[in-house]
Coordinates of C-alpha atoms in Angstrom, one line a residue:
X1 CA -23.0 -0.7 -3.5
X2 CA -22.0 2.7 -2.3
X3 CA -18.1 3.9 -3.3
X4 CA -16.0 4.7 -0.6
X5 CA -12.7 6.6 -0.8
X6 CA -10.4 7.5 2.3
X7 CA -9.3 11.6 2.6
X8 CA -5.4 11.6 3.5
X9 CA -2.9 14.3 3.6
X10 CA -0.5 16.1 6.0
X11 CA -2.3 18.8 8.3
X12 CA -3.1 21.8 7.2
X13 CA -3.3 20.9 3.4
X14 CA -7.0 22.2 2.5
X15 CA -8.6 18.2 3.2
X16 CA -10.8 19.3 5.9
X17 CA -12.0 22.0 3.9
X18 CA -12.3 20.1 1.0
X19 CA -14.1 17.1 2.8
X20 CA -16.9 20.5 4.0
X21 CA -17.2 21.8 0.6
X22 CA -18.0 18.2 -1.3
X23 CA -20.3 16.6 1.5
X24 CA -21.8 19.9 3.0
X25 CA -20.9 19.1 6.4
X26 CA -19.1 21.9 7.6
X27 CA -16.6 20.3 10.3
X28 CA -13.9 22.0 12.0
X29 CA -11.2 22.9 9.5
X30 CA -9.0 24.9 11.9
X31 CA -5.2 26.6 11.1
X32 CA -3.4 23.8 13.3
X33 CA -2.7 20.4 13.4
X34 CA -4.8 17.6 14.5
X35 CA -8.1 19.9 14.2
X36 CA -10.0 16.4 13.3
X37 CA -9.5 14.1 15.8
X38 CA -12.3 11.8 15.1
X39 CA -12.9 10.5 11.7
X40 CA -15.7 12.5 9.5
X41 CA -17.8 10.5 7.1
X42 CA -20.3 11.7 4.7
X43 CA -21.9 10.9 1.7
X44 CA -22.3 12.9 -1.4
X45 CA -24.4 12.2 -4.4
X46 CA -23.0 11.0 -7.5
X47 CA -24.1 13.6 -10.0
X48 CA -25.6 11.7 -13.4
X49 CA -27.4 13.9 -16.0
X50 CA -29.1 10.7 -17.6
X51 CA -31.1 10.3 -14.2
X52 CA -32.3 14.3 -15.3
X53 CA -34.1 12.4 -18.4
X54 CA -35.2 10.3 -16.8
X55 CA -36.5 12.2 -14.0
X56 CA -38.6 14.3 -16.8
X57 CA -39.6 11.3 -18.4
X58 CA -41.3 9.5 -15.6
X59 CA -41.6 11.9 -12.8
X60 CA -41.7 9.7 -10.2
X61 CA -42.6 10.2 -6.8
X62 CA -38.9 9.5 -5.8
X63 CA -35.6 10.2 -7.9
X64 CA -32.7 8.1 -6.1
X65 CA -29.0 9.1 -7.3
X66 CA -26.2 6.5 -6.5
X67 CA -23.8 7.8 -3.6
X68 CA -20.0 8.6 -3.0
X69 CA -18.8 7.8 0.5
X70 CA -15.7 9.6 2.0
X71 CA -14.1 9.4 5.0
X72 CA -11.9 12.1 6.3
X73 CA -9.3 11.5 8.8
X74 CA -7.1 13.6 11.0
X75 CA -3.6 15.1 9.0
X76 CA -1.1 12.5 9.2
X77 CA 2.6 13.4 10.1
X78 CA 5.8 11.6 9.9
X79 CA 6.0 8.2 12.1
X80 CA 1.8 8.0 11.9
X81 CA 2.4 4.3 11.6
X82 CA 4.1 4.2 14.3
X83 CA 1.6 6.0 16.5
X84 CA 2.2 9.5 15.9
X85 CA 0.2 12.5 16.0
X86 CA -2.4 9.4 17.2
X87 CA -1.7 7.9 13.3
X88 CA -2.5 4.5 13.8
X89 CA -5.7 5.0 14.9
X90 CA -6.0 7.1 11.9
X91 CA -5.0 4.7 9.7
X92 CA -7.4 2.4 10.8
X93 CA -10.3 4.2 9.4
X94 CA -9.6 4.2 5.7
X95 CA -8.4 0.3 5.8
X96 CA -12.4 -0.3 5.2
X97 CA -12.9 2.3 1.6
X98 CA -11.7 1.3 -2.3
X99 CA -9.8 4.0 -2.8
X100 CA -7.0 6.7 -1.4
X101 CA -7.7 10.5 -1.9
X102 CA -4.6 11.7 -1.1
X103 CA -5.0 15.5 -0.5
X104 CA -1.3 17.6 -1.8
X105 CA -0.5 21.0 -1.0
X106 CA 0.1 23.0 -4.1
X107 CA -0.8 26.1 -3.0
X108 CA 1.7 29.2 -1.0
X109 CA 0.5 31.2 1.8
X110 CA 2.5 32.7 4.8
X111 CA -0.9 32.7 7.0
X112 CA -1.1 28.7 6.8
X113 CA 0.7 27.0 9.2
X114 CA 2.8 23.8 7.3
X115 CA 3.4 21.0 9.9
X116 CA 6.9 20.7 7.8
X117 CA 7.4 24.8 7.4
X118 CA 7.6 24.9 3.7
X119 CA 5.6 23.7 0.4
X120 CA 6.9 20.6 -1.0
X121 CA 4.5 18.7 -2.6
X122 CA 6.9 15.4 -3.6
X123 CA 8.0 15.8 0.3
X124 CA 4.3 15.5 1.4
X125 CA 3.3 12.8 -1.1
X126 CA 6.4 10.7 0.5
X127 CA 5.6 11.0 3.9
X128 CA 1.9 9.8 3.6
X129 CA 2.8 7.2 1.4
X130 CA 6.2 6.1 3.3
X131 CA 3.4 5.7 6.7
X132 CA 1.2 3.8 4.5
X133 CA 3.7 1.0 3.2
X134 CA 4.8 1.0 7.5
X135 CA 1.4 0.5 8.3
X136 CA 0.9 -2.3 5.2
X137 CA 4.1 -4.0 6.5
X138 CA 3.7 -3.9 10.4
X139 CA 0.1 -5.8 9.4
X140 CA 2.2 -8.4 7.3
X141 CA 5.4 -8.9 10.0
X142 CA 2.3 -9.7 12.3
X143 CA 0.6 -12.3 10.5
X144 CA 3.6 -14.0 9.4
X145 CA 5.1 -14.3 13.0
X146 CA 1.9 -16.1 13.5
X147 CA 1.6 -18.6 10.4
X148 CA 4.9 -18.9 9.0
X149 CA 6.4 -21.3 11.4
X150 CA 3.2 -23.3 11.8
X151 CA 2.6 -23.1 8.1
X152 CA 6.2 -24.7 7.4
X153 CA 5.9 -27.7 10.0
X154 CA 2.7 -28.7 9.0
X155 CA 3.6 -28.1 5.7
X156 CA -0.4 -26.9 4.9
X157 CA -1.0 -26.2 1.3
X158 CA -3.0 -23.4 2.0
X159 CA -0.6 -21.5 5.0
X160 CA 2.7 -22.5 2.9
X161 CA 0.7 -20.7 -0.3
X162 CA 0.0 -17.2 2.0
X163 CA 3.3 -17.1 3.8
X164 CA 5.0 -17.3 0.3
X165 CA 2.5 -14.5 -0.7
X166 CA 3.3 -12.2 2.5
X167 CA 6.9 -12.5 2.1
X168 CA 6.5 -11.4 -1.6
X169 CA 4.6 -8.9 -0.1
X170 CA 7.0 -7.9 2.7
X171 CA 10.2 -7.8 0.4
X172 CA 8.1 -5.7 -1.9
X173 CA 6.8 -3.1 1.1
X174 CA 10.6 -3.2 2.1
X175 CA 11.3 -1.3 -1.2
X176 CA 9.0 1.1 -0.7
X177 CA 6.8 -0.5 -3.1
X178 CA 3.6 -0.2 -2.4
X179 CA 1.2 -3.3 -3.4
X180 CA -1.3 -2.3 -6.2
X181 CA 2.1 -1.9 -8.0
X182 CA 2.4 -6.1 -7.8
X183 CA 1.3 -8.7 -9.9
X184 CA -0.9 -11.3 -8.5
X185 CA -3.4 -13.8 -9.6
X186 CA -7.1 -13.8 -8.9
X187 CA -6.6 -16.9 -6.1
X188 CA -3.9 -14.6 -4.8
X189 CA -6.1 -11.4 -5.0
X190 CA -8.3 -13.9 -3.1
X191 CA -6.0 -14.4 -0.2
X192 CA -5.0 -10.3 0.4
X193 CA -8.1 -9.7 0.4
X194 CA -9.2 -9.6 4.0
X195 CA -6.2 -7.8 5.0
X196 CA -7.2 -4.9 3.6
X197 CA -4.0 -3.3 2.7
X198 CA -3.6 0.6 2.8
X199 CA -1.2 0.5 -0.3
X200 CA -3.2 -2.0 -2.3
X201 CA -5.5 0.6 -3.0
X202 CA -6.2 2.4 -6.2
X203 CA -4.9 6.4 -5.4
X204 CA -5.6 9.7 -7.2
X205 CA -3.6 12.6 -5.7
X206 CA -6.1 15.5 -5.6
X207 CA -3.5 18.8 -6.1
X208 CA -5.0 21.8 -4.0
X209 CA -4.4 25.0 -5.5
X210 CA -4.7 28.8 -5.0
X211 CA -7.6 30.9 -7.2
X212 CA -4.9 32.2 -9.0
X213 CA -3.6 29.3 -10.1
X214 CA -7.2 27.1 -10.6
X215 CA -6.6 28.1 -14.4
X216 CA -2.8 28.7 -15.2
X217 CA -2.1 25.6 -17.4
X218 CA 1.4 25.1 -15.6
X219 CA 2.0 25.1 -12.3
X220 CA 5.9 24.1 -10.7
X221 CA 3.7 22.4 -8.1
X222 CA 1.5 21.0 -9.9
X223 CA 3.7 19.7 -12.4
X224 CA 5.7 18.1 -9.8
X225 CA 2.7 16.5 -8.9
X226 CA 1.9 14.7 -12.2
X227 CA 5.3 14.1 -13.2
X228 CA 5.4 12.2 -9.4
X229 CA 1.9 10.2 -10.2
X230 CA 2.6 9.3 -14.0
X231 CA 5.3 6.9 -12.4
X232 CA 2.7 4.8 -10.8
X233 CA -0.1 5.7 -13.5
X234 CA -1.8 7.7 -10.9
X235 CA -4.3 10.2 -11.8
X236 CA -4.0 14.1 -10.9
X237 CA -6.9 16.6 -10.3
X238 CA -6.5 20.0 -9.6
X239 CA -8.3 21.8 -7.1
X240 CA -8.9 24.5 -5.1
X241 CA -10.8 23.5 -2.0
X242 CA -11.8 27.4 -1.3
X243 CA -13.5 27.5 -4.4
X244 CA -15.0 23.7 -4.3
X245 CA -16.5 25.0 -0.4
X246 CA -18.2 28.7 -2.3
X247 CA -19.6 25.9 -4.8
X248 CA -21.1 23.7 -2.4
X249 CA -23.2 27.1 -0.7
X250 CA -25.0 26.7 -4.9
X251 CA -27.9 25.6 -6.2
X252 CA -27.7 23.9 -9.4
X253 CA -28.1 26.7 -12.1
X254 CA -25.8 28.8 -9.5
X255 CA -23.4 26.5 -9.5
X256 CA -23.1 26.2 -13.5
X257 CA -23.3 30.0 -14.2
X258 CA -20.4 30.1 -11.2
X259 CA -18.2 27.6 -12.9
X260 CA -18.7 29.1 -16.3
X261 CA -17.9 32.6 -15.0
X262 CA -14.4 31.6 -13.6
X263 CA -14.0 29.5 -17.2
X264 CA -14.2 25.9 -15.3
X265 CA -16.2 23.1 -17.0
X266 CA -17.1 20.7 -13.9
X267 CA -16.1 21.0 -10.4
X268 CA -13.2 19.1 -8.6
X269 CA -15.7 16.9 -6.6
X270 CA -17.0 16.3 -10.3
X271 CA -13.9 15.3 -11.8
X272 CA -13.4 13.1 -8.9
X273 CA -15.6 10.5 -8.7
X274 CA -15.4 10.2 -12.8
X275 CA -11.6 9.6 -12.1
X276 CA -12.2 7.4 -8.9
X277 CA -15.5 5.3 -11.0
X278 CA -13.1 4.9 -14.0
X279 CA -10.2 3.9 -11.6
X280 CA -12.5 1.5 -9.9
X281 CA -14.3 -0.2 -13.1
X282 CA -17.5 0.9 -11.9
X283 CA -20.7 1.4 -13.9
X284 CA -24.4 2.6 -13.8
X285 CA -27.6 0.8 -14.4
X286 CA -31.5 2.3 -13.6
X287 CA -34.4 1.0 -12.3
X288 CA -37.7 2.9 -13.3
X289 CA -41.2 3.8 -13.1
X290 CA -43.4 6.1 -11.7
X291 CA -43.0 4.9 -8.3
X292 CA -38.8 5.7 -8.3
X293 CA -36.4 6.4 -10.4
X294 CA -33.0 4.9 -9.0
X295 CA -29.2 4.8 -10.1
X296 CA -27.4 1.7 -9.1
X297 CA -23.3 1.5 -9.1
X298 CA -22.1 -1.7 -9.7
X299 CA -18.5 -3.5 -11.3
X300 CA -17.9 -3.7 -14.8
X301 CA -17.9 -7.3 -15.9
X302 CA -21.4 -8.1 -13.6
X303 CA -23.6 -10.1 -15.1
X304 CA -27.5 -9.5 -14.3
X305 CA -28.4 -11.7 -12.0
X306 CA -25.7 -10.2 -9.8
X307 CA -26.9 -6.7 -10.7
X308 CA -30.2 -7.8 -9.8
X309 CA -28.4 -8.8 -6.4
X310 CA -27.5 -5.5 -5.5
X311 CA -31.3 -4.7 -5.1
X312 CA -32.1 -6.9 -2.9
X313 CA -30.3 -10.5 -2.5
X314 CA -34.1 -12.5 -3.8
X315 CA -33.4 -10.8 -7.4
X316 CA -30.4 -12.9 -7.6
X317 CA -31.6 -15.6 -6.0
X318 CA -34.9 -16.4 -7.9
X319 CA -33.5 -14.6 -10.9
X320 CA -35.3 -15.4 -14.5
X321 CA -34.4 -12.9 -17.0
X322 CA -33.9 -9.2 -17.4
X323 CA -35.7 -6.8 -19.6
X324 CA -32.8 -4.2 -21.2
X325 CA -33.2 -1.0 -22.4
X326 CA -30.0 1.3 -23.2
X327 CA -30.8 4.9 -21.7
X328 CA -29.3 5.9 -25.2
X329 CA -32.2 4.1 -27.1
X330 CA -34.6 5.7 -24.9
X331 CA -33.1 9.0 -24.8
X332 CA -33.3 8.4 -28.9
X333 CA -37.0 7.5 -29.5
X334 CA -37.8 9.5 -26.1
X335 CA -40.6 7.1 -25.0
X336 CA -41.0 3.7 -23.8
X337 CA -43.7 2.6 -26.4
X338 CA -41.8 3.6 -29.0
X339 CA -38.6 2.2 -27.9
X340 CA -40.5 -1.4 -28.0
X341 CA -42.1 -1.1 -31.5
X342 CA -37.9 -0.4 -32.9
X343 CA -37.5 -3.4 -31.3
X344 CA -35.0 -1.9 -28.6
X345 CA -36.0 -3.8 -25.6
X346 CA -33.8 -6.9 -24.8
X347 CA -34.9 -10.0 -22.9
X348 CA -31.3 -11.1 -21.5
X349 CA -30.7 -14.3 -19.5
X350 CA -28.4 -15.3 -16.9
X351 CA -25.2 -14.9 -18.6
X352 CA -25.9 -11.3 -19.9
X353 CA -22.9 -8.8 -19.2
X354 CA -24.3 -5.8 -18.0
X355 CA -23.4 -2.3 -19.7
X356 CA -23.2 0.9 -18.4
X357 CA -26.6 2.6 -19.0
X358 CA -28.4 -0.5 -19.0
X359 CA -31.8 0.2 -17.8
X360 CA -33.2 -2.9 -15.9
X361 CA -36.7 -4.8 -15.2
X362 CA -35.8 -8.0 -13.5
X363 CA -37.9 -11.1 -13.3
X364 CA -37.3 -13.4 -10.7
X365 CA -39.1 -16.0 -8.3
X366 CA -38.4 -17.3 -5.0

């Protein structure tokens, strides 16, 4: 199960740039607005130093990481629900990903054109998120002009049940409160599911920063920023997209000695998909052997035989047991034989909750 996260922001905030530096693609990131018309999707690997063990351990013929979609859209503007600066059809795009990268201008400079003139990053952060809730509650006025009044006469559990839901819902967007701020129940979580709504997504507001300022431990900005997202329990990285772009140009050992030389630990592209896996509840198992060497992403909470589905759908199907191994165990005794003879290797059934690390041979029959 790949991730997938949307790109947002106003134009001209650094997200096309960004979007080149952490998938390599090198699209147009031009100094007006609406210089991505068409959405831009590519897919990044999801960087995991336990599959570098592994990898050395087994050497396999093929070393699969898990992967980090994102989609980048065109700079949204005020009234983008409504159609502007071709919004709605920019909307559209991200409606499909788990999560919202929403792409804030921290950063000053003359020679950048700002679709609203000046740097305000609680300004920006309103707009995109003002267009979201529009978009949100144009989708629920439309549904319920078509259910509500046949819900009520035929008085249909089911209908009655999501028309009191979307009207929850639509007094809720009406406050300018956006949905993952509700309370709802896991039948109700069933029900919004399908609709895909913009503001029920988790969001991590990626602050984009001068090179000056990468390392300054307080930034007006910035701090507006995270005194904006703490509201909401939103998370914050800083960024500078120049910087994240020079990276992406690096080998590995490059890139380290880079990072270390400006006094950085990890990258923003890095620090992002720990926040967005955290946000998400997501975890790692591995499949190995000679043959491959594979991460797999899946929810925390999974039990195997729904792990084992994420390979291929017969796993789950024909499931019989699982054989465990934590990668810390192996990474302990450094070898498979000897990992056996502690007594480290787990046979685990169908009810087994799988744990991040977990490193899986599943039986099954079909």
């Amino acid at each position: 199960m790949a991730l997938t996260a949307g790109i947002v922001g106003l134009p001209n905030v650094g997200k096309s740039t960004l979007f080149n530096a952490i998938t390599k693609k090198h699209i147009l990131a031009a100094n007006y607005p609406f210089a991505t018309i068409e959405p831009n999707v590519g897919v990044v690997t999801v960087p995991d130093k336990r599959l570098d063990f592994l990898n050395d351990m087994y050497k396999p013929k093929s070393l699969v990481p898990t992967t980090f979609e994102f989609t980048d859209i065109a700079g949204l503007v005020s009234g983008a629900s409504k159609g502007e600066g071709l919004g709605n059809k920019f909307l559209s795009h991200i409606r499909e990903t788990d999560a919202i990268v929403e792409v804030v201008r921290c950063f000053e400079d003359k020679n950048i054109i700002h679709v609203e003139n000046t740097v305000d990053p609680i300004r920006d952060i309103e707009i995109i998120n003002i267009e979201l809730v529009l978009a949100d509650l144009e989708v629920v006025e439309n549904r319920l002009a078509r259910v509500e009044k046949k819900a009520v006469m035929s008085k249909d559990k089911d209908g009655l049940k999501e028309v009191e839901i979307l009207n929850r819902i639509k007094d809720a967007l009406t406050n300018n409160i956006a949905i993952r701020g509700m309370e709802f129940t896991e039948d109700e979580l069933k029900i919004i599911k399908p609709f895909n709504f913009l503001t029920a997504k988790p969001i991590i507001y990626m602050a984009n920063v001068s090179e000056d300022d990468l390392l300054n431990e307080h930034i007006p900005n910035v701090d507006k920023v995270l005194e904006y997202a703490s509201k909401e329990n939103a998370k914050v990285i800083r960024v500078c997209a120049k910087i994240e772009e020079e990276l992406s140009d690096l080998e590995d050992e490059e890139k380290i000695n880079f990072l270390n030389d400006i006094g950085i630990k990890e990258s923003g592209l890095d620090q992002l998909i720990k926040a967005t896996y955290s946000l998400l509840g997501l975890k790692t198992f591995f499949t190995t052997g000679t043959d491959e060497v594979r991460a797999w992403t899946f929810v925390d909470g999974m039990k195997a035989p729904q792990c084992a589905g994420i390979i291929h759908t017969d796993f789950e199907k024909g499931f019989i047991r699982a054989e465990v191994t934590s990668f810390d165990d192996l990474q302990k005794y450094g070898d498979e034989k000897l990992v056996k003879e502690a007594g480290k290797v787990r046979v685990e059934g169908k009810e087994y909750i799988m744990q991040d690390g977990d490193i899986c041979y599943f039986r099954f029959n079909v």
